[in-house]
mmCIF file of C-alpha atoms in Angstrom:
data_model
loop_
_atom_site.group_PDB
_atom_site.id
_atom_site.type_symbol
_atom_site.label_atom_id
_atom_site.label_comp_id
_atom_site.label_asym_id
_atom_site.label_seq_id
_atom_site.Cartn_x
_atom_site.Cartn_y
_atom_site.Cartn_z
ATOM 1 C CA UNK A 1 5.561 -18.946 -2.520
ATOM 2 C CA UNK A 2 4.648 -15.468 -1.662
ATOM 3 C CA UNK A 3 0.976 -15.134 -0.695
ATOM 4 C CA UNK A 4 -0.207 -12.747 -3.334
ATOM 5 C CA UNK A 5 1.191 -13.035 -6.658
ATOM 6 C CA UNK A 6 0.336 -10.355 -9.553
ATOM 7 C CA UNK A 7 1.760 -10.395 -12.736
ATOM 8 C CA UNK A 8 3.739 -6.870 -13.080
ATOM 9 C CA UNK A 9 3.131 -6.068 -16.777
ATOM 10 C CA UNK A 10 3.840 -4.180 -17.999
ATOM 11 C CA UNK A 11 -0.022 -3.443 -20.279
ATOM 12 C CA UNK A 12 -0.207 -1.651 -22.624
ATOM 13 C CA UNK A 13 -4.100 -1.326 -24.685
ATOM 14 C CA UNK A 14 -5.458 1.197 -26.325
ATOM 15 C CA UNK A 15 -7.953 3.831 -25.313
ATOM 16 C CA UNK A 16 -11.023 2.555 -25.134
ATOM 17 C CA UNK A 17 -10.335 -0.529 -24.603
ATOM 18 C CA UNK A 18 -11.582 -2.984 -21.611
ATOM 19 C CA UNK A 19 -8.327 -3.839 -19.448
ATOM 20 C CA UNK A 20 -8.703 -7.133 -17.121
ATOM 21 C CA UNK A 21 -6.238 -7.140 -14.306
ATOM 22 C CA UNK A 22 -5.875 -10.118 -11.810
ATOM 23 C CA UNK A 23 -3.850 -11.651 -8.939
ATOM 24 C CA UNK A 24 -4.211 -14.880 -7.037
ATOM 25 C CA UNK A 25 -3.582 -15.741 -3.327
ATOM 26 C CA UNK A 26 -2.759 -18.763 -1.585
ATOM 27 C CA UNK A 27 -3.922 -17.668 2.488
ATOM 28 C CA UNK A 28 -7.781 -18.636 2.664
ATOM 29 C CA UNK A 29 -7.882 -16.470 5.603
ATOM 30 C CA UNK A 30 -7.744 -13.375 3.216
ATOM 31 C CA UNK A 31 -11.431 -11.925 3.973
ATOM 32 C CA UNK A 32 -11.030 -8.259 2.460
ATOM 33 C CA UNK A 33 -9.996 -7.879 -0.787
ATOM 34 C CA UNK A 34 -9.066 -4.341 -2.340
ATOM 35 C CA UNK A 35 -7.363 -2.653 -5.372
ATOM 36 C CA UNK A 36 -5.202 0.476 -5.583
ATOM 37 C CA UNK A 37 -4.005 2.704 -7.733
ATOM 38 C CA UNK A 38 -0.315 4.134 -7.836
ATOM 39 C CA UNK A 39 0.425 6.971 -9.711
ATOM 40 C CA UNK A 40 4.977 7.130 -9.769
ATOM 41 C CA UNK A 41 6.248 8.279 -6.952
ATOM 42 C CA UNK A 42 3.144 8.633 -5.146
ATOM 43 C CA UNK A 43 1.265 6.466 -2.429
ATOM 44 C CA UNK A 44 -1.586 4.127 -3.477
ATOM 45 C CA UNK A 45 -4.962 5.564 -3.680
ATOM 46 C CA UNK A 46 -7.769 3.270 -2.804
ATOM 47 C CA UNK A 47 -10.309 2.450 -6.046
ATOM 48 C CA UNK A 48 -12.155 -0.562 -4.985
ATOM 49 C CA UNK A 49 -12.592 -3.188 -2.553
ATOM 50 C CA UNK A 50 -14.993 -5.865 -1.489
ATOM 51 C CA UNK A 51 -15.425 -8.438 1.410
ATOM 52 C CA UNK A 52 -15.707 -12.085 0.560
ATOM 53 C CA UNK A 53 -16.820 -13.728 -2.839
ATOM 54 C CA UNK A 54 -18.491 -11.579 -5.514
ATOM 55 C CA UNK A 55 -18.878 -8.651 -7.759
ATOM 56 C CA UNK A 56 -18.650 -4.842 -6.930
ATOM 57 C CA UNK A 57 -19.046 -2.061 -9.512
ATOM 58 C CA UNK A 58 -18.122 1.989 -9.387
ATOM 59 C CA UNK A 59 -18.407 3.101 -12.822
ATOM 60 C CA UNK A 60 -16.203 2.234 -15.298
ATOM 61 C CA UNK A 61 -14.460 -0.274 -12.590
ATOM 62 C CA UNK A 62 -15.489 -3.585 -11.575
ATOM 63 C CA UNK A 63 -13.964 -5.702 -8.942
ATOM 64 C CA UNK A 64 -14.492 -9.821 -8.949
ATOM 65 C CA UNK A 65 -13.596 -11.878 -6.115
ATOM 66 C CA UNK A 66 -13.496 -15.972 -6.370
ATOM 67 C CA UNK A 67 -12.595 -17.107 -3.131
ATOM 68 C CA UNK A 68 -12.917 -20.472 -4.210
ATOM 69 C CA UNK A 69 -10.147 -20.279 -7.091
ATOM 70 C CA UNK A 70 -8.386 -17.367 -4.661
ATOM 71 C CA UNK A 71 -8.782 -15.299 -7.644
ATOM 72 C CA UNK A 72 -9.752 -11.904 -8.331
ATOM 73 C CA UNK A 73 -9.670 -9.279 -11.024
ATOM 74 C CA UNK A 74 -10.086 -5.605 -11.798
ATOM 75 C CA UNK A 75 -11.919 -4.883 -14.911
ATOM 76 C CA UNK A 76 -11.782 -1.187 -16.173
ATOM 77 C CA UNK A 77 -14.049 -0.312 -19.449
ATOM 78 C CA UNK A 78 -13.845 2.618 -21.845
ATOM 79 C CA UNK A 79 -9.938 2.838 -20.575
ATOM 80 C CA UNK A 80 -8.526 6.507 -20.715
ATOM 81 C CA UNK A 81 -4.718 7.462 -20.656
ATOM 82 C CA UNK A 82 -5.146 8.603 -17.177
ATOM 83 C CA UNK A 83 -6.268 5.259 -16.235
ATOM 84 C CA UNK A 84 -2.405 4.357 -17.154
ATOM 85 C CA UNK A 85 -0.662 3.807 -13.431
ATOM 86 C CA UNK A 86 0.305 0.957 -11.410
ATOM 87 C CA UNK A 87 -2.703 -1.444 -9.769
ATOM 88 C CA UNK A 88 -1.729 -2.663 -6.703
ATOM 89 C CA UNK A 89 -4.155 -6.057 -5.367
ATOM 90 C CA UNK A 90 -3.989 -6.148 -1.312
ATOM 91 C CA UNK A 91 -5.860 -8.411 0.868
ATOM 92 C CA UNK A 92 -6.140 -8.724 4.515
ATOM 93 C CA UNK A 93 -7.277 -11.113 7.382
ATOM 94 C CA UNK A 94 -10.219 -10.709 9.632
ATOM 95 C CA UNK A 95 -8.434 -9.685 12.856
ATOM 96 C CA UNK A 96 -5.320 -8.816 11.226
ATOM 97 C CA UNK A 97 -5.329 -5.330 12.518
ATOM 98 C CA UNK A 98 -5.739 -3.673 8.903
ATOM 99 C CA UNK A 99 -2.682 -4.888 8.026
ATOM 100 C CA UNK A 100 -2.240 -5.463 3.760
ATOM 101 C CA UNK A 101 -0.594 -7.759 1.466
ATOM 102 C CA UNK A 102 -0.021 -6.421 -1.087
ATOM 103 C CA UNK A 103 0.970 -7.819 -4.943
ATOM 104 C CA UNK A 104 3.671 -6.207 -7.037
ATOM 105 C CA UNK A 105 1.267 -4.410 -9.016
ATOM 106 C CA UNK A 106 1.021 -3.998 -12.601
ATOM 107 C CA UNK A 107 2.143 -1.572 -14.680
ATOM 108 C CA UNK A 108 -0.836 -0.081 -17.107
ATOM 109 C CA UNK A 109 -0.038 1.981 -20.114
ATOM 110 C CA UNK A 110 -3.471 3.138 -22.019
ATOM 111 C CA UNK A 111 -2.569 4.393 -25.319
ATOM 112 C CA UNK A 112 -4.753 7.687 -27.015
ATOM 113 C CA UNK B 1 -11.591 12.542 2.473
ATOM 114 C CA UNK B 2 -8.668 11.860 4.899
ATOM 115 C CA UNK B 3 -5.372 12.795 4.124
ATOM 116 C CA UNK B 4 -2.054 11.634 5.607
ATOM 117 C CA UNK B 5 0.668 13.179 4.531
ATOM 118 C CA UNK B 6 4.669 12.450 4.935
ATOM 119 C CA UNK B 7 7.703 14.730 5.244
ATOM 120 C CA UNK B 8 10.206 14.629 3.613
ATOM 121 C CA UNK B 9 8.999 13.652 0.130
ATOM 122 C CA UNK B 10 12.709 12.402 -0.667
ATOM 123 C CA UNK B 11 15.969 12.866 1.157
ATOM 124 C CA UNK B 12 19.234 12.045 0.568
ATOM 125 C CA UNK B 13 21.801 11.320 2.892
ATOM 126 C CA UNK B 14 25.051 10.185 3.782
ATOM 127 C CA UNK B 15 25.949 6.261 5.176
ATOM 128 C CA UNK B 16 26.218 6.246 8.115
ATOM 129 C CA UNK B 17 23.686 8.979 9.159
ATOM 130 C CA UNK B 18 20.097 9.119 10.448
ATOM 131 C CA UNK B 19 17.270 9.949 8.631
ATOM 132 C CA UNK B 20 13.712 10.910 9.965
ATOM 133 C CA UNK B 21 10.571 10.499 7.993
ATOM 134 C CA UNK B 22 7.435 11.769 9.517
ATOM 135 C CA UNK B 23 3.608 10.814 9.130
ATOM 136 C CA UNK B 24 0.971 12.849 9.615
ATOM 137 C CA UNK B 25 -2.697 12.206 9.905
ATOM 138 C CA UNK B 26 -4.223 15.806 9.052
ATOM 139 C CA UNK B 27 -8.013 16.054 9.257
ATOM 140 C CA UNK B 28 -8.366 12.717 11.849
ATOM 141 C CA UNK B 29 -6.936 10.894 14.633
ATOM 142 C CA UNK B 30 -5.079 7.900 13.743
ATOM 143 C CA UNK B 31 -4.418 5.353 16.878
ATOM 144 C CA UNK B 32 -2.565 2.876 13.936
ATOM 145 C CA UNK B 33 0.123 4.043 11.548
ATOM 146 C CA UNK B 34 1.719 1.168 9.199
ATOM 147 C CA UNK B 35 5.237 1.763 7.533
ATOM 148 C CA UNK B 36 6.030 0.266 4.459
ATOM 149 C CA UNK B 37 9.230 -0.002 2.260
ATOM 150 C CA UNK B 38 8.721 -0.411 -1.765
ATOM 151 C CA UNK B 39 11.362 -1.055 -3.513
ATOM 152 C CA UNK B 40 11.365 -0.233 -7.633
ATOM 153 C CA UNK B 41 8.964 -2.604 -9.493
ATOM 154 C CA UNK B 42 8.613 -4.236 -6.007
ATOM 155 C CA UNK B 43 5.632 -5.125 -3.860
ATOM 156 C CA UNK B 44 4.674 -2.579 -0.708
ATOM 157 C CA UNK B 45 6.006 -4.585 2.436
ATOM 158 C CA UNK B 46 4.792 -3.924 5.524
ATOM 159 C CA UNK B 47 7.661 -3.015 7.646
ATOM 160 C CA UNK B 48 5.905 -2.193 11.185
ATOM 161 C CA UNK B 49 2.421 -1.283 12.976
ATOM 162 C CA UNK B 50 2.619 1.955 14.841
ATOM 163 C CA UNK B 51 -0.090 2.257 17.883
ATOM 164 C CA UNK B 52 -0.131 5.353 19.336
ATOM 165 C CA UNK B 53 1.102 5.470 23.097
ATOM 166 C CA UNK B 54 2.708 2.079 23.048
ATOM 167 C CA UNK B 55 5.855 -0.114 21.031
ATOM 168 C CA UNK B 56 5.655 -0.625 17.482
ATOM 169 C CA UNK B 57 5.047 -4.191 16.466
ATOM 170 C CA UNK B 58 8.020 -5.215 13.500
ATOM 171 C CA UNK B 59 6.880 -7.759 10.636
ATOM 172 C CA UNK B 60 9.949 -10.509 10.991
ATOM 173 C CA UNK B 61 12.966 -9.725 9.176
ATOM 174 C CA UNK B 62 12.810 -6.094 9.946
ATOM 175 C CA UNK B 63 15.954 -4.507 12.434
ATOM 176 C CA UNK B 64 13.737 -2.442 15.046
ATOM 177 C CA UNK B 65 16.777 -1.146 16.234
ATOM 178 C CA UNK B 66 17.788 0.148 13.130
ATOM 179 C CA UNK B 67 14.137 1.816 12.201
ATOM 180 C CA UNK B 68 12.685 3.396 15.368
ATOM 181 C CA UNK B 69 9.340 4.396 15.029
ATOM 182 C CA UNK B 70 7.643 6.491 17.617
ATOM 183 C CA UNK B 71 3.531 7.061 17.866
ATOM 184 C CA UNK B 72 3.858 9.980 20.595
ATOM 185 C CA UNK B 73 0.211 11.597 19.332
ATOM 186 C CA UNK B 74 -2.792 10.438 17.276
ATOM 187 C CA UNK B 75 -2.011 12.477 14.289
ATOM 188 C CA UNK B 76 1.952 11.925 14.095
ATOM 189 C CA UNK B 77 4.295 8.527 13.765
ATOM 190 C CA UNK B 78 8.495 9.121 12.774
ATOM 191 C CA UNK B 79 9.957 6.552 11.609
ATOM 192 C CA UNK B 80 14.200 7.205 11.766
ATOM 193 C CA UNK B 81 16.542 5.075 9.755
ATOM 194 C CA UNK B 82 19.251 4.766 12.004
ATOM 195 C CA UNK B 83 22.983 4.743 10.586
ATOM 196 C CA UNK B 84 21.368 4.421 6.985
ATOM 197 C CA UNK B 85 23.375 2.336 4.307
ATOM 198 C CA UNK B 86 22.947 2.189 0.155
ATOM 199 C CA UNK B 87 20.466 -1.134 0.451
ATOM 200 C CA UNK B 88 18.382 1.219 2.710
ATOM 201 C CA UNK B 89 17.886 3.106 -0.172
ATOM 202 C CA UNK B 90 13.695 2.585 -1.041
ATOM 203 C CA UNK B 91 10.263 4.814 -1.385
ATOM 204 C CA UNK B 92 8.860 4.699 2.576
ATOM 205 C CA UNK B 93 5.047 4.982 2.665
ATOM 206 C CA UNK B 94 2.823 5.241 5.769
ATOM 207 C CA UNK B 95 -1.376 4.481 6.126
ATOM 208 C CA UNK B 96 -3.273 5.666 8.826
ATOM 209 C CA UNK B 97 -6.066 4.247 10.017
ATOM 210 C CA UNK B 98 -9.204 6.178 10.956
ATOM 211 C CA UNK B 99 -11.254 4.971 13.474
ATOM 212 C CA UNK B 100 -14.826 4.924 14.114
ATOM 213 C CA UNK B 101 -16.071 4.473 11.067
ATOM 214 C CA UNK B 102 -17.432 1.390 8.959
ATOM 215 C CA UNK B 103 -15.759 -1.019 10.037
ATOM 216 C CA UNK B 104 -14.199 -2.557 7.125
ATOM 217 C CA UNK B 105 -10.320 -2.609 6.439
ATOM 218 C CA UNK B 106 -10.135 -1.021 3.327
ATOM 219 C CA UNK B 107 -12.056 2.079 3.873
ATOM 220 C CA UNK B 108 -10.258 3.328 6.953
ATOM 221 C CA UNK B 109 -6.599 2.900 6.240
ATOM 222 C CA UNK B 110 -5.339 5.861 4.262
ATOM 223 C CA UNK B 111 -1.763 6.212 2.401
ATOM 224 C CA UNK B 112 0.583 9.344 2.518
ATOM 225 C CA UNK B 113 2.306 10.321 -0.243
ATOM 226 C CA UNK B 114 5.674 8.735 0.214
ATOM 227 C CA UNK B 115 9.451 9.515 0.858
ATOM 228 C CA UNK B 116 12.308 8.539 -1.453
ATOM 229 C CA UNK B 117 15.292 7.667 0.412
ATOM 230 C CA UNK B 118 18.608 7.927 -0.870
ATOM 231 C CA UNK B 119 21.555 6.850 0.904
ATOM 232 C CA UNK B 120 25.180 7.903 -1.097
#
């Protein structure tokens, strides 16, 4: 079992539209939880993250962590076609030297 | 904010050959580099952590002899594919981290851009 899974899409909503994204984890050492975005052929650009259980929000995006369900989710409202990219879910140990797992990401298409 | 950025942004080469990639940390000092290997509709694995001034540390599975990565200054890590086959055919991305600053994982480790490597 890999210790982040993610579904990869791909998901496709219209414009406008509220897109929920989510991956789960199996280590309960993960501590720092983040979310990236991946344009093609680019590296990931960081968008959120958040340490421990709870709720974080930077405009449109929201980030939810449930450590006890190992759970969390990306929520991003009024979606625009530039939100459509990859989202990549990483988490990392305390003391693991920075070091990310990362899920496969999923593929987001927003639709004018 | 910082930027890392990697050179080439794809290469192709020949089996057989060597290829160097290298990562650059331009506007800060980066005393850990990560590589990672993505393959197409894959996950970003973490391949190696680069320290600068001492031996990279491999994730298990991965041939150190066969990616050499060097840390010889805060701002620069190479990573060379040595006698480079068709499976090492991926995207290679580095982070950097930069230090002194809050403290938490996410907001100090910065990506580069990536390299596409071909091998024919």
């Amino acid at each position: 079992q890999k210790e982040v899974e993610q579904d990869p899409g791909p998901l496709s909503v219209p414009e406008g539209a509220i897109v929920s994204l989510n991956c789960t984890y199996s280590n309960s050492a993960f501590q720092y939880f983040m979310w990236y975005r991946q344009y093609s052929r680019k590296g990931p650009e960081l968008l959120m993250y958040t340490y421990s259980s709870g709720n974080k929000e930077d405009g449109r995006f929201t980030a939810q962590v449930d450590k006890s369900s190992k759970y969390i989710s990306l929520f991003i409202r009024d979606s625009q076609p530039s939100d459509s990219a990859t989202y990549l879910c990483a988490m990392s140990r305390i003391n693991s030297g920075y070091a990310l797992n990362f899920g496969k990401g999923t593929s987001l298409l927003v639709t004018p | 904010g910082a930027v890392v950025s990697q050179h080439p942004s794809r290469v192709i080469c020949k089996s057989g050959t060597s290829v160097k990639i290298e990562c650059r940390s331009l506007d800060f000092q980066a005393t850990t580099m990560f590589w990672y290997r993505q393959f197409p509709k894959q996950s970003l694995m973490l391949m190696a952590t680069s320290n600068e001034g001492s031996k990279a540390t491999y994730e298990q599975g991965v041939e150190k002899d066969k990616f050499l990565i060097n840390h010889a200054s805060l701002t620069l890590s190479t990573l060379t594919v040595t006698s480079a086959h068709p499976e090492d055919s991926s995207f290679y991305i580095c982070s950097a981290i930069s230090p002194g600053t809050s403290g938490t994982s996410a907001d100090t480790q910065y990506f580069g851009p990536g390299t596409r490597l071909t091998v024919l």
